[in-house]
């Protein structure tokens, strides 16, 4: 019973975060959330009984892909994209309603 | 008896994963999402360990080990990018 609940929670969370990944406008947030999607995917793989697939997914998806995407993002950075405005103001002063 | 404890631990970890995932999906700043990703990694590691004890298979503990190491690397990379260094 609890295992089914864990599988359902991880699966629903994975699908919701994947939809939020393609709906967001900031590239940095998309990269972070795709890392979270692959993390939850490897958890679902493990709970369904495939530990080798889960290990590969955790290494490739959550580790390597995030680092490579962030490196490419920092190399291809333009001064007028959305992330520059999001990174310029610190998280403390919430002037524009919290949305980056 | 021990099986009941492990089942309750899996359920509690699933609830904590749900709460951290809601913050991960909603968090307005990238910093919130990074911290929520770190919390989700730790919660998922504990869930995997409880599931390994429940299932009685030793290879699941290796997955938990890889999970902890790789999640640390990902969060450090994101934090380094937010700092402006990467």
PDB file of N, CA and C in Angstrom, chain A:
ATOM      1  N   UNK A   1       0.830  -1.215   0.000  1.00  0.00           N
ATOM      2  CA  UNK A   1       0.000   0.000   0.000  1.00  0.00           C
ATOM      3  C   UNK A   1       0.856   1.253   0.000  1.00  0.00           C
ATOM      4  N   UNK A   2       1.814   1.284   0.952  1.00  0.00           N
ATOM      5  CA  UNK A   2       2.689   2.453   1.017  1.00  0.00           C
ATOM      6  C   UNK A   2       3.585   2.566  -0.209  1.00  0.00           C
ATOM      7  N   UNK A   3       3.977   1.415  -0.759  1.00  0.00           N
ATOM      8  CA  UNK A   3       4.828   1.461  -1.947  1.00  0.00           C
ATOM      9  C   UNK A   3       4.075   2.029  -3.136  1.00  0.00           C
ATOM     10  N   UNK A   4       2.797   1.641  -3.249  1.00  0.00           N
ATOM     11  CA  UNK A   4       1.995   2.224  -4.328  1.00  0.00           C
ATOM     12  C   UNK A   4       1.832   3.726  -4.142  1.00  0.00           C
ATOM     13  N   UNK A   5       1.647   4.141  -2.879  1.00  0.00           N
ATOM     14  CA  UNK A   5       1.519   5.582  -2.618  1.00  0.00           C
ATOM     15  C   UNK A   5       2.804   6.307  -3.005  1.00  0.00           C
ATOM     16  N   UNK A   6       3.962   5.713  -2.677  1.00  0.00           N
ATOM     17  CA  UNK A   6       5.237   6.345  -3.026  1.00  0.00           C
ATOM     18  C   UNK A   6       5.425   6.432  -4.532  1.00  0.00           C
ATOM     19  N   UNK A   7       5.040   5.345  -5.241  1.00  0.00           N
ATOM     20  CA  UNK A   7       5.175   5.365  -6.709  1.00  0.00           C
ATOM     21  C   UNK A   7       4.252   6.414  -7.319  1.00  0.00           C
ATOM     22  N   UNK A   8       3.013   6.505  -6.784  1.00  0.00           N
ATOM     23  CA  UNK A   8       2.062   7.476  -7.339  1.00  0.00           C
ATOM     24  C   UNK A   8       2.523   8.902  -7.052  1.00  0.00           C
ATOM     25  N   UNK A   9       3.021   9.145  -5.827  1.00  0.00           N
ATOM     26  CA  UNK A   9       3.502  10.497  -5.486  1.00  0.00           C
ATOM     27  C   UNK A   9       4.664  10.896  -6.387  1.00  0.00           C
ATOM     28  N   UNK A  10       5.632   9.987  -6.559  1.00  0.00           N
ATOM     29  CA  UNK A  10       6.800  10.319  -7.384  1.00  0.00           C
ATOM     30  C   UNK A  10       6.409  10.503  -8.847  1.00  0.00           C
ATOM     31  N   UNK A  11       5.493   9.671  -9.344  1.00  0.00           N
ATOM     32  CA  UNK A  11       5.088   9.794 -10.738  1.00  0.00           C
ATOM     33  C   UNK A  11       4.305  11.055 -11.028  1.00  0.00           C
ATOM     34  N   UNK A  12       3.356  11.376 -10.149  1.00  0.00           N
ATOM     35  CA  UNK A  12       2.561  12.587 -10.352  1.00  0.00           C
ATOM     36  C   UNK A  12       3.440  13.829 -10.230  1.00  0.00           C
ATOM     37  N   UNK A  13       4.363  13.796  -9.277  1.00  0.00           N
ATOM     38  CA  UNK A  13       5.281  14.921  -9.102  1.00  0.00           C
ATOM     39  C   UNK A  13       6.188  15.068 -10.319  1.00  0.00           C
ATOM     40  N   UNK A  14       6.619  13.941 -10.883  1.00  0.00           N
ATOM     41  CA  UNK A  14       7.485  13.985 -12.060  1.00  0.00           C
ATOM     42  C   UNK A  14       6.757  14.592 -13.254  1.00  0.00           C
ATOM     43  N   UNK A  15       5.518  14.189 -13.460  1.00  0.00           N
ATOM     44  CA  UNK A  15       4.760  14.727 -14.594  1.00  0.00           C
ATOM     45  C   UNK A  15       4.470  16.214 -14.389  1.00  0.00           C
ATOM     46  N   UNK A  16       4.111  16.590 -13.152  1.00  0.00           N
ATOM     47  CA  UNK A  16       3.830  18.007 -12.877  1.00  0.00           C
ATOM     48  C   UNK A  16       5.044  18.882 -13.061  1.00  0.00           C
ATOM     49  N   UNK A  17       6.206  18.415 -12.593  1.00  0.00           N
ATOM     50  CA  UNK A  17       7.418  19.209 -12.746  1.00  0.00           C
ATOM     51  C   UNK A  17       7.852  19.258 -14.208  1.00  0.00           C
ATOM     52  N   UNK A  18       7.597  18.181 -14.971  1.00  0.00           N
ATOM     53  CA  UNK A  18       7.935  18.203 -16.393  1.00  0.00           C
ATOM     54  C   UNK A  18       7.085  19.224 -17.142  1.00  0.00           C
ATOM     55  N   UNK A  19       5.787  19.313 -16.788  1.00  0.00           N
ATOM     56  CA  UNK A  19       4.929  20.319 -17.426  1.00  0.00           C
ATOM     57  C   UNK A  19       5.377  21.720 -17.034  1.00  0.00           C
ATOM     58  N   UNK A  20       5.740  21.897 -15.761  1.00  0.00           N
ATOM     59  CA  UNK A  20       6.224  23.209 -15.324  1.00  0.00           C
ATOM     60  C   UNK A  20       7.562  23.558 -15.972  1.00  0.00           C
ATOM     61  N   UNK A  21       8.358  22.531 -16.310  1.00  0.00           N
ATOM     62  CA  UNK A  21       9.638  22.779 -16.984  1.00  0.00           C
ATOM     63  C   UNK A  21       9.443  23.386 -18.362  1.00  0.00           C
ATOM     64  N   UNK A  22       8.477  22.877 -19.111  1.00  0.00           N
ATOM     65  CA  UNK A  22       8.296  23.431 -20.459  1.00  0.00           C
ATOM     66  C   UNK A  22       7.438  24.680 -20.437  1.00  0.00           C
ATOM     67  N   UNK A  23       6.800  25.000 -19.313  1.00  0.00           N
ATOM     68  CA  UNK A  23       5.979  26.212 -19.275  1.00  0.00           C
ATOM     69  C   UNK A  23       6.748  27.421 -18.767  1.00  0.00           C
ATOM     70  N   UNK A  24       7.865  27.203 -18.087  1.00  0.00           N
ATOM     71  CA  UNK A  24       8.578  28.350 -17.532  1.00  0.00           C
ATOM     72  C   UNK A  24       9.363  29.083 -18.624  1.00  0.00           C
ATOM     73  N   UNK A  25       9.698  30.329 -18.342  1.00  0.00           N
ATOM     74  CA  UNK A  25      10.339  31.156 -19.363  1.00  0.00           C
ATOM     75  C   UNK A  25      11.826  31.326 -19.141  1.00  0.00           C
ATOM     76  N   UNK A  26      12.294  31.074 -17.929  1.00  0.00           N
ATOM     77  CA  UNK A  26      13.715  31.223 -17.655  1.00  0.00           C
ATOM     78  C   UNK A  26      14.453  29.929 -17.998  1.00  0.00           C
ATOM     79  N   UNK A  27      15.568  30.060 -18.686  1.00  0.00           N
ATOM     80  CA  UNK A  27      16.328  28.871 -19.073  1.00  0.00           C
ATOM     81  C   UNK A  27      16.991  28.215 -17.876  1.00  0.00           C
ATOM     82  N   UNK A  28      17.438  29.021 -16.924  1.00  0.00           N
ATOM     83  CA  UNK A  28      18.078  28.470 -15.724  1.00  0.00           C
ATOM     84  C   UNK A  28      17.100  27.613 -14.924  1.00  0.00           C
ATOM     85  N   UNK A  29      15.870  28.122 -14.772  1.00  0.00           N
ATOM     86  CA  UNK A  29      14.844  27.360 -14.048  1.00  0.00           C
ATOM     87  C   UNK A  29      14.511  26.075 -14.796  1.00  0.00           C
ATOM     88  N   UNK A  30      14.511  26.134 -16.133  1.00  0.00           N
ATOM     89  CA  UNK A  30      14.246  24.917 -16.908  1.00  0.00           C
ATOM     90  C   UNK A  30      15.314  23.864 -16.692  1.00  0.00           C
ATOM     91  N   UNK A  31      16.583  24.304 -16.626  1.00  0.00           N
ATOM     92  CA  UNK A  31      17.674  23.342 -16.421  1.00  0.00           C
ATOM     93  C   UNK A  31      17.568  22.708 -15.036  1.00  0.00           C
ATOM     94  N   UNK A  32      17.312  23.520 -14.016  1.00  0.00           N
ATOM     95  CA  UNK A  32      17.190  22.989 -12.656  1.00  0.00           C
ATOM     96  C   UNK A  32      16.028  22.010 -12.565  1.00  0.00           C
ATOM     97  N   UNK A  33      14.900  22.371 -13.191  1.00  0.00           N
ATOM     98  CA  UNK A  33      13.732  21.509 -13.079  1.00  0.00           C
ATOM     99  C   UNK A  33      13.873  20.243 -13.905  1.00  0.00           C
ATOM    100  N   UNK A  34      14.634  20.282 -15.001  1.00  0.00           N
ATOM    101  CA  UNK A  34      14.868  19.033 -15.725  1.00  0.00           C
ATOM    102  C   UNK A  34      15.747  18.089 -14.903  1.00  0.00           C
ATOM    103  N   UNK A  35      16.654  18.666 -14.110  1.00  0.00           N
ATOM    104  CA  UNK A  35      17.402  17.826 -13.174  1.00  0.00           C
ATOM    105  C   UNK A  35      16.496  17.171 -12.144  1.00  0.00           C
ATOM    106  N   UNK A  36      15.519  17.915 -11.664  1.00  0.00           N
ATOM    107  CA  UNK A  36      14.560  17.334 -10.720  1.00  0.00           C
ATOM    108  C   UNK A  36      13.702  16.258 -11.356  1.00  0.00           C
ATOM    109  N   UNK A  37      13.344  16.445 -12.628  1.00  0.00           N
ATOM    110  CA  UNK A  37      12.543  15.431 -13.327  1.00  0.00           C
ATOM    111  C   UNK A  37      13.317  14.124 -13.449  1.00  0.00           C
ATOM    112  N   UNK A  38      14.599  14.217 -13.823  1.00  0.00           N
ATOM    113  CA  UNK A  38      15.366  12.975 -13.965  1.00  0.00           C
ATOM    114  C   UNK A  38      15.632  12.329 -12.607  1.00  0.00           C
ATOM    115  N   UNK A  39      15.739  13.158 -11.559  1.00  0.00           N
ATOM    116  CA  UNK A  39      15.897  12.597 -10.205  1.00  0.00           C
ATOM    117  C   UNK A  39      14.666  11.794  -9.801  1.00  0.00           C
ATOM    118  N   UNK A  40      13.487  12.357 -10.051  1.00  0.00           N
ATOM    119  CA  UNK A  40      12.259  11.634  -9.723  1.00  0.00           C
ATOM    120  C   UNK A  40      12.055  10.435 -10.644  1.00  0.00           C
ATOM    121  N   UNK A  41      12.514  10.540 -11.903  1.00  0.00           N
ATOM    122  CA  UNK A  41      12.394   9.400 -12.816  1.00  0.00           C
ATOM    123  C   UNK A  41      13.236   8.229 -12.333  1.00  0.00           C
ATOM    124  N   UNK A  42      14.433   8.524 -11.838  1.00  0.00           N
ATOM    125  CA  UNK A  42      15.262   7.424 -11.336  1.00  0.00           C
ATOM    126  C   UNK A  42      14.656   6.821 -10.071  1.00  0.00           C
ATOM    127  N   UNK A  43      13.965   7.657  -9.266  1.00  0.00           N
ATOM    128  CA  UNK A  43      13.277   7.105  -8.095  1.00  0.00           C
ATOM    129  C   UNK A  43      12.140   6.171  -8.499  1.00  0.00           C
ATOM    130  N   UNK A  44      11.405   6.559  -9.546  1.00  0.00           N
ATOM    131  CA  UNK A  44      10.326   5.697 -10.035  1.00  0.00           C
ATOM    132  C   UNK A  44      10.884   4.403 -10.618  1.00  0.00           C
ATOM    133  N   UNK A  45      12.012   4.505 -11.347  1.00  0.00           N
ATOM    134  CA  UNK A  45      12.654   3.302 -11.874  1.00  0.00           C
ATOM    135  C   UNK A  45      13.032   2.353 -10.756  1.00  0.00           C
ATOM    136  N   UNK A  46      13.571   2.915  -9.667  1.00  0.00           N
ATOM    137  CA  UNK A  46      14.005   2.058  -8.562  1.00  0.00           C
ATOM    138  C   UNK A  46      12.818   1.423  -7.858  1.00  0.00           C
ATOM    139  N   UNK A  47      11.761   2.204  -7.637  1.00  0.00           N
ATOM    140  CA  UNK A  47      10.604   1.655  -6.941  1.00  0.00           C
ATOM    141  C   UNK A  47       9.888   0.601  -7.774  1.00  0.00           C
ATOM    142  N   UNK A  48      10.068   0.649  -9.101  1.00  0.00           N
ATOM    143  CA  UNK A  48       9.477  -0.388  -9.942  1.00  0.00           C
ATOM    144  C   UNK A  48      10.393  -1.572 -10.124  1.00  0.00           C
ATOM    145  N   UNK A  49      11.576  -1.547  -9.483  1.00  0.00           N
ATOM    146  CA  UNK A  49      12.401  -2.734  -9.471  1.00  0.00           C
ATOM    147  C   UNK A  49      13.468  -2.805 -10.543  1.00  0.00           C
ATOM    148  N   UNK A  50      14.044  -1.660 -10.940  1.00  0.00           N
ATOM    149  CA  UNK A  50      15.136  -1.675 -11.921  1.00  0.00           C
ATOM    150  C   UNK A  50      16.294  -0.844 -11.373  1.00  0.00           C
ATOM    151  N   UNK A  51      17.128  -1.398 -10.495  1.00  0.00           N
ATOM    152  CA  UNK A  51      18.146  -0.574  -9.842  1.00  0.00           C
ATOM    153  C   UNK A  51      19.267  -0.126 -10.770  1.00  0.00           C
ATOM    154  N   UNK A  52      19.607  -0.931 -11.805  1.00  0.00           N
ATOM    155  CA  UNK A  52      20.681  -0.514 -12.697  1.00  0.00           C
ATOM    156  C   UNK A  52      20.246   0.650 -13.583  1.00  0.00           C
ATOM    157  N   UNK A  53      19.000   0.597 -14.047  1.00  0.00           N
ATOM    158  CA  UNK A  53      18.470   1.716 -14.830  1.00  0.00           C
ATOM    159  C   UNK A  53      18.397   2.973 -13.966  1.00  0.00           C
ATOM    160  N   UNK A  54      18.003   2.805 -12.706  1.00  0.00           N
ATOM    161  CA  UNK A  54      17.907   3.953 -11.803  1.00  0.00           C
ATOM    162  C   UNK A  54      19.274   4.572 -11.552  1.00  0.00           C
ATOM    163  N   UNK A  55      20.301   3.717 -11.411  1.00  0.00           N
ATOM    164  CA  UNK A  55      21.651   4.248 -11.178  1.00  0.00           C
ATOM    165  C   UNK A  55      22.145   5.024 -12.390  1.00  0.00           C
ATOM    166  N   UNK A  56      21.933   4.473 -13.589  1.00  0.00           N
ATOM    167  CA  UNK A  56      22.360   5.159 -14.813  1.00  0.00           C
ATOM    168  C   UNK A  56      21.614   6.477 -14.995  1.00  0.00           C
ATOM    169  N   UNK A  57      20.317   6.461 -14.724  1.00  0.00           N
ATOM    170  CA  UNK A  57      19.522   7.682 -14.869  1.00  0.00           C
ATOM    171  C   UNK A  57      19.968   8.750 -13.883  1.00  0.00           C
ATOM    172  N   UNK A  58      20.315   8.331 -12.657  1.00  0.00           N
ATOM    173  CA  UNK A  58      20.755   9.306 -11.658  1.00  0.00           C
ATOM    174  C   UNK A  58      22.083   9.933 -12.059  1.00  0.00           C
ATOM    175  N   UNK A  59      23.002   9.110 -12.576  1.00  0.00           N
ATOM    176  CA  UNK A  59      24.322   9.644 -12.948  1.00  0.00           C
ATOM    177  C   UNK A  59      24.211  10.538 -14.175  1.00  0.00           C
ATOM    178  N   UNK A  60      23.586  10.030 -15.232  1.00  0.00           N
ATOM    179  CA  UNK A  60      23.543  10.764 -16.498  1.00  0.00           C
ATOM    180  C   UNK A  60      22.575  11.944 -16.413  1.00  0.00           C
ATOM    181  N   UNK A  61      21.340  11.675 -15.989  1.00  0.00           N
ATOM    182  CA  UNK A  61      20.319  12.716 -16.043  1.00  0.00           C
ATOM    183  C   UNK A  61      20.507  13.796 -15.018  1.00  0.00           C
ATOM    184  N   UNK A  62      20.694  13.381 -13.762  1.00  0.00           N
ATOM    185  CA  UNK A  62      20.716  14.384 -12.708  1.00  0.00           C
ATOM    186  C   UNK A  62      22.087  15.015 -12.530  1.00  0.00           C
ATOM    187  N   UNK A  63      23.161  14.293 -12.869  1.00  0.00           N
ATOM    188  CA  UNK A  63      24.493  14.841 -12.663  1.00  0.00           C
ATOM    189  C   UNK A  63      25.077  15.479 -13.899  1.00  0.00           C
ATOM    190  N   UNK A  64      25.275  14.653 -14.937  1.00  0.00           N
ATOM    191  CA  UNK A  64      26.035  15.113 -16.094  1.00  0.00           C
ATOM    192  C   UNK A  64      25.256  16.119 -16.930  1.00  0.00           C
ATOM    193  N   UNK A  65      23.953  15.847 -17.124  1.00  0.00           N
ATOM    194  CA  UNK A  65      23.168  16.724 -17.998  1.00  0.00           C
ATOM    195  C   UNK A  65      23.030  18.120 -17.402  1.00  0.00           C
ATOM    196  N   UNK A  66      22.827  18.186 -16.071  1.00  0.00           N
ATOM    197  CA  UNK A  66      22.690  19.488 -15.432  1.00  0.00           C
ATOM    198  C   UNK A  66      23.983  20.301 -15.552  1.00  0.00           C
ATOM    199  N   UNK A  67      25.118  19.644 -15.321  1.00  0.00           N
ATOM    200  CA  UNK A  67      26.398  20.353 -15.383  1.00  0.00           C
ATOM    201  C   UNK A  67      26.691  20.825 -16.804  1.00  0.00           C
ATOM    202  N   UNK A  68      26.429  19.964 -17.794  1.00  0.00           N
ATOM    203  CA  UNK A  68      26.714  20.325 -19.190  1.00  0.00           C
ATOM    204  C   UNK A  68      25.795  21.454 -19.657  1.00  0.00           C
ATOM    205  N   UNK A  69      24.512  21.362 -19.273  1.00  0.00           N
ATOM    206  CA  UNK A  69      23.578  22.423 -19.660  1.00  0.00           C
ATOM    207  C   UNK A  69      23.931  23.755 -19.003  1.00  0.00           C
ATOM    208  N   UNK A  70      24.343  23.707 -17.748  1.00  0.00           N
ATOM    209  CA  UNK A  70      24.707  24.960 -17.072  1.00  0.00           C
ATOM    210  C   UNK A  70      25.973  25.559 -17.669  1.00  0.00           C
ATOM    211  N   UNK A  71      26.918  24.698 -18.066  1.00  0.00           N
ATOM    212  CA  UNK A  71      28.137  25.194 -18.694  1.00  0.00           C
ATOM    213  C   UNK A  71      27.814  25.857 -20.036  1.00  0.00           C
ATOM    214  N   UNK A  72      26.946  25.205 -20.817  1.00  0.00           N
ATOM    215  CA  UNK A  72      26.547  25.790 -22.102  1.00  0.00           C
ATOM    216  C   UNK A  72      25.783  27.087 -21.898  1.00  0.00           C
ATOM    217  N   UNK A  73      24.967  27.129 -20.844  1.00  0.00           N
ATOM    218  CA  UNK A  73      24.169  28.332 -20.581  1.00  0.00           C
ATOM    219  C   UNK A  73      25.060  29.494 -20.174  1.00  0.00           C
ATOM    220  N   UNK A  74      26.102  29.206 -19.400  1.00  0.00           N
ATOM    221  CA  UNK A  74      26.995  30.293 -18.990  1.00  0.00           C
ATOM    222  C   UNK A  74      27.881  30.736 -20.146  1.00  0.00           C
ATOM    223  N   UNK A  75      28.150  29.843 -21.105  1.00  0.00           N
ATOM    224  CA  UNK A  75      28.944  30.232 -22.270  1.00  0.00           C
ATOM    225  C   UNK A  75      28.125  31.026 -23.280  1.00  0.00           C
ATOM    226  N   UNK A  76      26.835  30.698 -23.409  1.00  0.00           N
ATOM    227  CA  UNK A  76      25.986  31.329 -24.422  1.00  0.00           C
ATOM    228  C   UNK A  76      25.149  32.447 -23.843  1.00  0.00           C
ATOM    229  N   UNK A  77      25.612  33.075 -22.792  1.00  0.00           N
ATOM    230  CA  UNK A  77      24.771  34.038 -22.081  1.00  0.00           C
ATOM    231  C   UNK A  77      24.734  35.373 -22.815  1.00  0.00           C
ATOM    232  N   UNK A  78      23.540  35.873 -23.038  1.00  0.00           N
ATOM    233  CA  UNK A  78      23.347  37.196 -23.613  1.00  0.00           C
ATOM    234  C   UNK A  78      22.998  38.168 -22.485  1.00  0.00           C
ATOM    235  N   UNK A  79      23.347  39.438 -22.649  1.00  0.00           N
ATOM    236  CA  UNK A  79      23.075  40.370 -21.547  1.00  0.00           C
ATOM    237  C   UNK A  79      21.604  40.731 -21.388  1.00  0.00           C
ATOM    238  N   UNK A  80      20.753  40.423 -22.363  1.00  0.00           N
ATOM    239  CA  UNK A  80      19.367  40.899 -22.284  1.00  0.00           C
ATOM    240  C   UNK A  80      18.366  39.752 -22.225  1.00  0.00           C
ATOM    241  N   UNK A  81      18.781  38.574 -21.748  1.00  0.00           N
ATOM    242  CA  UNK A  81      17.795  37.504 -21.632  1.00  0.00           C
ATOM    243  C   UNK A  81      17.116  37.552 -20.266  1.00  0.00           C
ATOM    244  N   UNK A  82      16.220  36.579 -20.029  1.00  0.00           N
ATOM    245  CA  UNK A  82      15.402  36.650 -18.824  1.00  0.00           C
ATOM    246  C   UNK A  82      16.222  36.390 -17.571  1.00  0.00           C
ATOM    247  N   UNK A  83      17.231  35.525 -17.685  1.00  0.00           N
ATOM    248  CA  UNK A  83      17.985  35.138 -16.494  1.00  0.00           C
ATOM    249  C   UNK A  83      18.846  36.266 -15.963  1.00  0.00           C
ATOM    250  N   UNK A  84      19.270  37.179 -16.837  1.00  0.00           N
ATOM    251  CA  UNK A  84      20.098  38.279 -16.369  1.00  0.00           C
ATOM    252  C   UNK A  84      19.314  39.165 -15.402  1.00  0.00           C
ATOM    253  N   UNK A  85      18.039  39.434 -15.743  1.00  0.00           N
ATOM    254  CA  UNK A  85      17.209  40.229 -14.830  1.00  0.00           C
ATOM    255  C   UNK A  85      16.884  39.451 -13.562  1.00  0.00           C
ATOM    256  N   UNK A  86      16.753  38.130 -13.702  1.00  0.00           N
ATOM    257  CA  UNK A  86      16.429  37.331 -12.507  1.00  0.00           C
ATOM    258  C   UNK A  86      17.616  37.240 -11.564  1.00  0.00           C
ATOM    259  N   UNK A  87      18.829  37.214 -12.144  1.00  0.00           N
ATOM    260  CA  UNK A  87      19.998  37.098 -11.288  1.00  0.00           C
ATOM    261  C   UNK A  87      20.456  38.443 -10.754  1.00  0.00           C
ATOM    262  N   UNK A  88      20.036  39.538 -11.410  1.00  0.00           N
ATOM    263  CA  UNK A  88      20.536  40.847 -11.002  1.00  0.00           C
ATOM    264  C   UNK A  88      19.966  41.251  -9.649  1.00  0.00           C
ATOM    265  N   UNK A  89      18.669  40.998  -9.432  1.00  0.00           N
ATOM    266  CA  UNK A  89      18.064  41.394  -8.166  1.00  0.00           C
ATOM    267  C   UNK A  89      18.151  40.230  -7.191  1.00  0.00           C
ATOM    268  N   UNK A  90      18.589  40.473  -5.965  1.00  0.00           N
ATOM    269  CA  UNK A  90      18.706  39.386  -4.989  1.00  0.00           C
ATOM    270  C   UNK A  90      17.346  38.877  -4.549  1.00  0.00           C
ATOM    271  N   UNK A  91      17.285  37.681  -3.976  1.00  0.00           N
ATOM    272  CA  UNK A  91      15.997  37.119  -3.582  1.00  0.00           C
ATOM    273  C   UNK A  91      15.316  37.884  -2.455  1.00  0.00           C
ATOM    274  N   UNK A  92      15.996  38.805  -1.828  1.00  0.00           N
ATOM    275  CA  UNK A  92      15.387  39.505  -0.714  1.00  0.00           C
ATOM    276  C   UNK A  92      14.362  40.538  -1.141  1.00  0.00           C
ATOM    277  N   UNK A  93      14.756  41.409  -2.069  1.00  0.00           N
ATOM    278  CA  UNK A  93      13.813  42.465  -2.449  1.00  0.00           C
ATOM    279  C   UNK A  93      12.848  41.933  -3.491  1.00  0.00           C
ATOM    280  N   UNK A  94      11.609  41.834  -3.098  1.00  0.00           N
ATOM    281  CA  UNK A  94      10.580  41.189  -3.900  1.00  0.00           C
ATOM    282  C   UNK A  94       9.733  42.264  -4.549  1.00  0.00           C
ATOM    283  N   UNK A  95      10.274  42.893  -5.577  1.00  0.00           N
ATOM    284  CA  UNK A  95       9.589  44.059  -6.111  1.00  0.00           C
ATOM    285  C   UNK A  95       8.556  43.696  -7.160  1.00  0.00           C
ATOM    286  N   UNK A  96       8.842  42.680  -7.985  1.00  0.00           N
ATOM    287  CA  UNK A  96       7.931  42.380  -9.080  1.00  0.00           C
ATOM    288  C   UNK A  96       7.046  41.175  -8.768  1.00  0.00           C
ATOM    289  N   UNK A  97       6.649  41.047  -7.523  1.00  0.00           N
ATOM    290  CA  UNK A  97       5.717  39.998  -7.174  1.00  0.00           C
ATOM    291  C   UNK A  97       6.322  38.616  -7.074  1.00  0.00           C
ATOM    292  N   UNK A  98       7.645  38.519  -7.106  1.00  0.00           N
ATOM    293  CA  UNK A  98       8.271  37.229  -6.918  1.00  0.00           C
ATOM    294  C   UNK A  98       8.563  36.489  -8.197  1.00  0.00           C
ATOM    295  N   UNK A  99       7.997  36.923  -9.304  1.00  0.00           N
ATOM    296  CA  UNK A  99       8.264  36.210 -10.546  1.00  0.00           C
ATOM    297  C   UNK A  99       9.543  36.727 -11.189  1.00  0.00           C
ATOM    298  N   UNK A 100      10.475  35.843 -11.494  1.00  0.00           N
ATOM    299  CA  UNK A 100      11.691  36.311 -12.149  1.00  0.00           C
ATOM    300  C   UNK A 100      11.461  36.646 -13.618  1.00  0.00           C
TER     301      UNK A 100
END
